[in-house]
PDB file of C-alpha atoms in Angstrom:
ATOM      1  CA  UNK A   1      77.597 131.481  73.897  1.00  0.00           C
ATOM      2  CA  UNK A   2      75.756 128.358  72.082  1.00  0.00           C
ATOM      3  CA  UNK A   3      78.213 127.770  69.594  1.00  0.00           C
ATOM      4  CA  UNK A   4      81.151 128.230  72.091  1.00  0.00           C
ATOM      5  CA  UNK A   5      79.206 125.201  74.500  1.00  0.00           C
ATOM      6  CA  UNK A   6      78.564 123.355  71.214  1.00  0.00           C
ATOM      7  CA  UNK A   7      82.238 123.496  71.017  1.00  0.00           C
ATOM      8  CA  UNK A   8      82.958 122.330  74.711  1.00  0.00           C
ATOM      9  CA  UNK A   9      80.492 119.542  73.917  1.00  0.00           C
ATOM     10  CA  UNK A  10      82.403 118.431  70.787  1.00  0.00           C
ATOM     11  CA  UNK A  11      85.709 118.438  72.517  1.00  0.00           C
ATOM     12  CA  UNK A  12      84.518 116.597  75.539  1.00  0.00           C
ATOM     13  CA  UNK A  13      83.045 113.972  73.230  1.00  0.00           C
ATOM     14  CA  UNK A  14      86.383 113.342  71.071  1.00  0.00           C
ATOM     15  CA  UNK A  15      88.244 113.193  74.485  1.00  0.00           C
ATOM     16  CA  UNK A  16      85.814 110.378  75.385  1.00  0.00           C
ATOM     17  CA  UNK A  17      84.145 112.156  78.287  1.00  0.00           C
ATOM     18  CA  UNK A  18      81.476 110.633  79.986  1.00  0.00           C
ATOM     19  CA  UNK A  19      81.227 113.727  83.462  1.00  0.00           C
ATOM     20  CA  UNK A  20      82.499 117.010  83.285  1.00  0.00           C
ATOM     21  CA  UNK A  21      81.209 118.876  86.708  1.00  0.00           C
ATOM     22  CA  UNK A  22      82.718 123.178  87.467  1.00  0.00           C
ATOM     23  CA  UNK A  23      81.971 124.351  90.317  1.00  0.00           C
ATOM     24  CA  UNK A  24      81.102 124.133  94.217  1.00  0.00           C
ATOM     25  CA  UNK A  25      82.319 120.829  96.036  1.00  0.00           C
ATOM     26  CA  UNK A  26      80.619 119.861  99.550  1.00  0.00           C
ATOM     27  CA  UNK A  27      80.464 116.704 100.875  1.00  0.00           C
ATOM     28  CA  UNK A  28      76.851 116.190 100.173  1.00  0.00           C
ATOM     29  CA  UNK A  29      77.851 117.192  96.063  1.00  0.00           C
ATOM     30  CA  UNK A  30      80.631 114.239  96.441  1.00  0.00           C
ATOM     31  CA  UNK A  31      78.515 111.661  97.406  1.00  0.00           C
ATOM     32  CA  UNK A  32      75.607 112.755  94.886  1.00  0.00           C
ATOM     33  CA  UNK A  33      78.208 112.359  91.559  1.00  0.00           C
ATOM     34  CA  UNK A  34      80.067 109.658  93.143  1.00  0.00           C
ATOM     35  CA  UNK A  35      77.129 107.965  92.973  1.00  0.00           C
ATOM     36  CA  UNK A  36      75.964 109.072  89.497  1.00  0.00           C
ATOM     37  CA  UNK A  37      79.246 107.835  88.047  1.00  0.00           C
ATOM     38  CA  UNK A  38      78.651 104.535  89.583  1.00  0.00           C
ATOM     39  CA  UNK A  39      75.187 103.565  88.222  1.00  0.00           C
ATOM     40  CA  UNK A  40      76.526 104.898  84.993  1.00  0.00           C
ATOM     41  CA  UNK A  41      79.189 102.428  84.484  1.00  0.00           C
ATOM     42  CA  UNK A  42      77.246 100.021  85.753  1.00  0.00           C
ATOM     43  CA  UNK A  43      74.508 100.961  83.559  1.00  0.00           C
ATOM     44  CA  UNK A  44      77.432 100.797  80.655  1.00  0.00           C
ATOM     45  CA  UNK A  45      77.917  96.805  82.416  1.00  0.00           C
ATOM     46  CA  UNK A  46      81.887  97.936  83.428  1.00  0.00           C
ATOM     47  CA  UNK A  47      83.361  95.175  85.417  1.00  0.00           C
ATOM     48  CA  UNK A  48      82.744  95.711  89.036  1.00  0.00           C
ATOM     49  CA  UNK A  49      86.920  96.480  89.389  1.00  0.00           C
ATOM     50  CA  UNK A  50      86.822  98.766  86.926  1.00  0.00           C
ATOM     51  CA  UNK A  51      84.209 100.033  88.596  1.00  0.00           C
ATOM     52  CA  UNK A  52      85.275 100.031  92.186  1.00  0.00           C
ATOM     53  CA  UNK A  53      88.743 101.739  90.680  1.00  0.00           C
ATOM     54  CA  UNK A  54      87.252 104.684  89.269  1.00  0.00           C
ATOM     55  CA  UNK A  55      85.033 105.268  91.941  1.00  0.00           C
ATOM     56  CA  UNK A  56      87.771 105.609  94.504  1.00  0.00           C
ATOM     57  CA  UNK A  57      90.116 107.586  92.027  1.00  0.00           C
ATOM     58  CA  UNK A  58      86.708 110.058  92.239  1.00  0.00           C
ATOM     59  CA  UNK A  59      85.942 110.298  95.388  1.00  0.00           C
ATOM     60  CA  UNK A  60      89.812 110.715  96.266  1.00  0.00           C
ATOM     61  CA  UNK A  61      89.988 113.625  94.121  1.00  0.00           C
ATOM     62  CA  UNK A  62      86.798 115.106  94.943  1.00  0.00           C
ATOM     63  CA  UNK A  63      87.783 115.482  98.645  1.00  0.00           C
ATOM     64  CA  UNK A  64      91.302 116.796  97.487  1.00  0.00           C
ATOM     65  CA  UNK A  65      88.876 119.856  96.651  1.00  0.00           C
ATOM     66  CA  UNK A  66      87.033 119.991  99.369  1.00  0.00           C
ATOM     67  CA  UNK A  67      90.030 119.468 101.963  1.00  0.00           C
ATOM     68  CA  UNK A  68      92.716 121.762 100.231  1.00  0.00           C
ATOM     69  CA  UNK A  69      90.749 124.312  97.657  1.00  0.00           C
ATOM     70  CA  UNK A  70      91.932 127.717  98.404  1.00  0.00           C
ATOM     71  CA  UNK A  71      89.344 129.109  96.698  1.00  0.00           C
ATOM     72  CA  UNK A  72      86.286 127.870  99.207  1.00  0.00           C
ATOM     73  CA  UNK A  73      83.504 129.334 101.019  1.00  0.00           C
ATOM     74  CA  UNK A  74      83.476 128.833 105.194  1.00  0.00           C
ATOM     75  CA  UNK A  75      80.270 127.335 106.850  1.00  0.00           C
ATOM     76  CA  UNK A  76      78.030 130.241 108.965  1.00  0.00           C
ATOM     77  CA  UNK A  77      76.883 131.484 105.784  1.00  0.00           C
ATOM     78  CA  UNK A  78      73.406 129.932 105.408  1.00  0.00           C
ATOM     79  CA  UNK A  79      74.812 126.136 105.514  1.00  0.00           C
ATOM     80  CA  UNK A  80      76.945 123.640 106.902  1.00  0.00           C
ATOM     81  CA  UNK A  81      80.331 122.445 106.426  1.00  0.00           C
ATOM     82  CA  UNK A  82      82.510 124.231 103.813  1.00  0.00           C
ATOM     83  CA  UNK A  83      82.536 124.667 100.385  1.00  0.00           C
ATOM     84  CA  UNK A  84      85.463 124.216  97.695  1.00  0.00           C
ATOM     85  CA  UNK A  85      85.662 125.149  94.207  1.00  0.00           C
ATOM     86  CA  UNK A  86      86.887 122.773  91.861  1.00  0.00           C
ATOM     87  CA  UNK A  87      86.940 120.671  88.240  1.00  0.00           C
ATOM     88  CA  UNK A  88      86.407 117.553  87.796  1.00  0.00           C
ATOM     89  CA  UNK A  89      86.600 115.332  84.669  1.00  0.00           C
ATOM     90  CA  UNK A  90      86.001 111.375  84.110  1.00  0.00           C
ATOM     91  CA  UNK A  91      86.561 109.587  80.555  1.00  0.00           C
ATOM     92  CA  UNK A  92      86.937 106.442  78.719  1.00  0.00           C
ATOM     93  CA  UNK A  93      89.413 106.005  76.177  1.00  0.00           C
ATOM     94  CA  UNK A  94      87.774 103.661  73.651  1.00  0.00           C
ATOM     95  CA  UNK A  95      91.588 102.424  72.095  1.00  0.00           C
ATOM     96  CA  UNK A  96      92.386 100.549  75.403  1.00  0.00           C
ATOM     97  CA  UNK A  97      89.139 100.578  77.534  1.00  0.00           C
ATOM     98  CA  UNK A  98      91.116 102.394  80.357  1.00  0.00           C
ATOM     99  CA  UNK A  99      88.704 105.495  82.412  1.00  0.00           C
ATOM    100  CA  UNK A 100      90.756 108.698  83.606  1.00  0.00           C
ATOM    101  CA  UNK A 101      89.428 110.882  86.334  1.00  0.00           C
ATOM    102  CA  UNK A 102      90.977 114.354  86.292  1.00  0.00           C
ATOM    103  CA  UNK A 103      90.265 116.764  88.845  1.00  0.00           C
ATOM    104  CA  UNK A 104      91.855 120.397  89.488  1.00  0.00           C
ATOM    105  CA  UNK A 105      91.574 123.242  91.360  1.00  0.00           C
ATOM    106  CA  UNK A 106      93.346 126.410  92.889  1.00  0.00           C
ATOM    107  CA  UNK A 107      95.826 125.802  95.871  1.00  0.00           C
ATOM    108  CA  UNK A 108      98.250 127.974  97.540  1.00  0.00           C
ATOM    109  CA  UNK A 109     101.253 128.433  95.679  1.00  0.00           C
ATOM    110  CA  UNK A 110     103.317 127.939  98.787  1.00  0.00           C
ATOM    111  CA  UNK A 111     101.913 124.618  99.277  1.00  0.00           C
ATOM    112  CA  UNK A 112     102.513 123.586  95.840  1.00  0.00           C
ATOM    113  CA  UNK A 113     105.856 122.407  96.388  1.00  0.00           C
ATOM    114  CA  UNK A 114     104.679 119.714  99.350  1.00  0.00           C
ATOM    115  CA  UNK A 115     102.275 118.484  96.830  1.00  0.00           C
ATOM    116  CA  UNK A 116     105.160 117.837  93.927  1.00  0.00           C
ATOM    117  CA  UNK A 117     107.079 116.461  96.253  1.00  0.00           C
ATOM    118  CA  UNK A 118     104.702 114.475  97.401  1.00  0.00           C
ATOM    119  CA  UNK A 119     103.660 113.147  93.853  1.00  0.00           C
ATOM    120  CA  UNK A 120     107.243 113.082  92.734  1.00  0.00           C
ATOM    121  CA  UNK A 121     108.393 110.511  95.040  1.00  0.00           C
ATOM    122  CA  UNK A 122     105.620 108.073  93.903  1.00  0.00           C
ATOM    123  CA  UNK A 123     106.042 108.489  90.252  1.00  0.00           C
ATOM    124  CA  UNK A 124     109.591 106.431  90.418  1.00  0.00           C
ATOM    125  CA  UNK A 125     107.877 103.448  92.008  1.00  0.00           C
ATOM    126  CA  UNK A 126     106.076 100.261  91.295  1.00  0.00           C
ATOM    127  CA  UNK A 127     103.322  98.276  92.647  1.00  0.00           C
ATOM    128  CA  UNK A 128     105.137  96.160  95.527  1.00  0.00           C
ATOM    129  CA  UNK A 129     107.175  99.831  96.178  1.00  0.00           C
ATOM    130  CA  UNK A 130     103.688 101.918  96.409  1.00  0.00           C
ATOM    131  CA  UNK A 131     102.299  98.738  98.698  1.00  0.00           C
ATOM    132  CA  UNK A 132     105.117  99.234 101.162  1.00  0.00           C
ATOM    133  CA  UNK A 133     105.342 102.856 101.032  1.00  0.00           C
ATOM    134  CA  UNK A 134     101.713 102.969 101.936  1.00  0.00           C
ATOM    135  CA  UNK A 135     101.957 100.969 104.793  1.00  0.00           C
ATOM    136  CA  UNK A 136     105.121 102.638 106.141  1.00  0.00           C
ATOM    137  CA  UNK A 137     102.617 105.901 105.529  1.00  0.00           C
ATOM    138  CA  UNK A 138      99.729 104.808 107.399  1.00  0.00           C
ATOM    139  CA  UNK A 139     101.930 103.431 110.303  1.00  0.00           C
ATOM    140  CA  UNK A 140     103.640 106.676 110.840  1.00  0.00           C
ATOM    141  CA  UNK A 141     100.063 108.907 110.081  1.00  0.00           C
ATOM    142  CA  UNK A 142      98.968 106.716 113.065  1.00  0.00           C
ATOM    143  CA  UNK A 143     101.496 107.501 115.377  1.00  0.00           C
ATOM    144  CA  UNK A 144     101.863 111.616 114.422  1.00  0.00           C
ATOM    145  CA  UNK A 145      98.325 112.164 114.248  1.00  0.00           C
ATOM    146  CA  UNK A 146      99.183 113.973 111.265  1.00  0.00           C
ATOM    147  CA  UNK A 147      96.494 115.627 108.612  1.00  0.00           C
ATOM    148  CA  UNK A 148      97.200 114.810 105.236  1.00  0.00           C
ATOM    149  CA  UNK A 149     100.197 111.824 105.642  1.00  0.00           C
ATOM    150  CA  UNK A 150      99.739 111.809 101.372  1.00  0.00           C
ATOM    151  CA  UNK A 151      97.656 108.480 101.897  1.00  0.00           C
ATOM    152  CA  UNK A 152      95.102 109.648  99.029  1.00  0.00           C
ATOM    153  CA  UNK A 153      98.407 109.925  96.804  1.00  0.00           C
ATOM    154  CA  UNK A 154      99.570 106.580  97.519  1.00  0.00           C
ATOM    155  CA  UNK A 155      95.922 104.993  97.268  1.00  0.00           C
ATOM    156  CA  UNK A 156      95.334 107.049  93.581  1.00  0.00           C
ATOM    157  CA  UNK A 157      99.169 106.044  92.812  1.00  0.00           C
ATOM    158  CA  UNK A 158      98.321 102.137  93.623  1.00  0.00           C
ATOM    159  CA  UNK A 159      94.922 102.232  91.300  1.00  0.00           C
ATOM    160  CA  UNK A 160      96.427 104.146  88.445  1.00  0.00           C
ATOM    161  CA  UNK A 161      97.608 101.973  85.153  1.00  0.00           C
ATOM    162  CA  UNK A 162     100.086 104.588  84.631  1.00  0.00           C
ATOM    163  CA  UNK A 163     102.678 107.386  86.684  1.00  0.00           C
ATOM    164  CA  UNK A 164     100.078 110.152  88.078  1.00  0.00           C
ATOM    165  CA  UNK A 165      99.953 113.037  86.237  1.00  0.00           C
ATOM    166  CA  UNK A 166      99.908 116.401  87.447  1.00  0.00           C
ATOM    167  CA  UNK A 167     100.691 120.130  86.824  1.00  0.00           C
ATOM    168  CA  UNK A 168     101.230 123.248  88.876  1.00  0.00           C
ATOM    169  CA  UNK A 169     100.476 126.387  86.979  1.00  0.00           C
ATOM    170  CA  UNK A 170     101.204 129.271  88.736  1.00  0.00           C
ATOM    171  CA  UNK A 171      98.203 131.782  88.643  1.00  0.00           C
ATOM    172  CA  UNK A 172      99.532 134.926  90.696  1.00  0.00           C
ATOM    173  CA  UNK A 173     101.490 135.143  93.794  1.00  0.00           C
ATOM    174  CA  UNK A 174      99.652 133.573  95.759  1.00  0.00           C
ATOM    175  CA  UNK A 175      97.902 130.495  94.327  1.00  0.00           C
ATOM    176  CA  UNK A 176      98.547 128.009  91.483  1.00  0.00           C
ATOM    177  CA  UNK A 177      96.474 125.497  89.498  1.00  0.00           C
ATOM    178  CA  UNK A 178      96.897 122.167  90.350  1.00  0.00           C
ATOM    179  CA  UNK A 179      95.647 119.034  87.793  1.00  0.00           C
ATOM    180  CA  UNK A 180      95.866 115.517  88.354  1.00  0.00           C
ATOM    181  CA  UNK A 181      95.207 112.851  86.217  1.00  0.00           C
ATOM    182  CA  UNK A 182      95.302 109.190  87.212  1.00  0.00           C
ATOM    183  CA  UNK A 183      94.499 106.315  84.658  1.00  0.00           C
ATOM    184  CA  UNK A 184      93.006 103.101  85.839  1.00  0.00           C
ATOM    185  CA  UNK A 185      91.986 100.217  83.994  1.00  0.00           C
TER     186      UNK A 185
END
């Protein structure tokens, strides 16, 4: 077991990896490495947009896990709230000074296709075309009341230096993998 973590720890390192977290996701564990990632870039004196960027990229994916992990644990079990399992990875890439935040975790397969279509749409459009969209978004989550209107999306979309990046791997029948990657500078 060493020698397979000494590998992890390798890998992580080439990949520029500066927070790898597996595992439970509750609010309270949001806020704590939300928080951790900010006073290490600032520690690292990143510019405050950078900074600001990143940590909103974060915290969007983070509650992506705790909102729509199907693998999660219901409150009434000894604690509040609810509890999601997920991954989540942040790096710098030295060659352009850009971070990525990665996050992924099980959803059900027959959601899956809502979320790609979701993504999809976004992927073909640039900054003034995400601003828009975003607003037309928010107008119309407003006036359907409507969970989940794919604001996060848009927001992650509007930070991101390049097209989000995502993947749907299908696990069994029921549930897939989903991955995101968004790259901000």
């Amino acid at each position: 077991m060493s020698m397979e973590l000494y590998s992890y720890y390798q890998e992580m390192q080439k990949q520029g990896t500066i927070l790898y977290f597996n595992g439970p996701v509750s609010q309270t564990v949001v806020e704590g490495i939300a928080e951790l990632l900010r006073d290490k870039l600032r520690a690292d004196e990143t510019g405050m947009g950078s900074v600001q960027r990143v940590f909103a990229v974060l915290v969007e994916q983070m509650q992506n896990i705790v909102r729509y992990s199907a693998e999660r644990i219901e409150g009434n079990k000894g604690f509040d709230g609810e509890i999601a399992f997920g991954t989540l990875m942040v790096g710098h890439e030295e060659e352009d000074g850009s971070y990525y935040i990665a996050c992924g975790n099980r959803v059900k397969t027959a959601e899956s296709t809502e979320i790609a279509r979701r993504i999809d749409i976004l992927q073909g459009m640039n900054k003034d075309e995400l601003k828009a969209y975003y607003k037309e978004c928010r107008k119309k989550k407003k006036a359907d009341s409507v969970k989940g209107a794919g604001l996060g999306f848009i927001d992650m979309a509007r930070k991101s230096s390049r097209p989000l990046d995502y993947s749907i791997t299908p696990i069994d029948g029921e549930n897939s993998f989903f991955m995101m990657k968004v790259v901000t500078v």
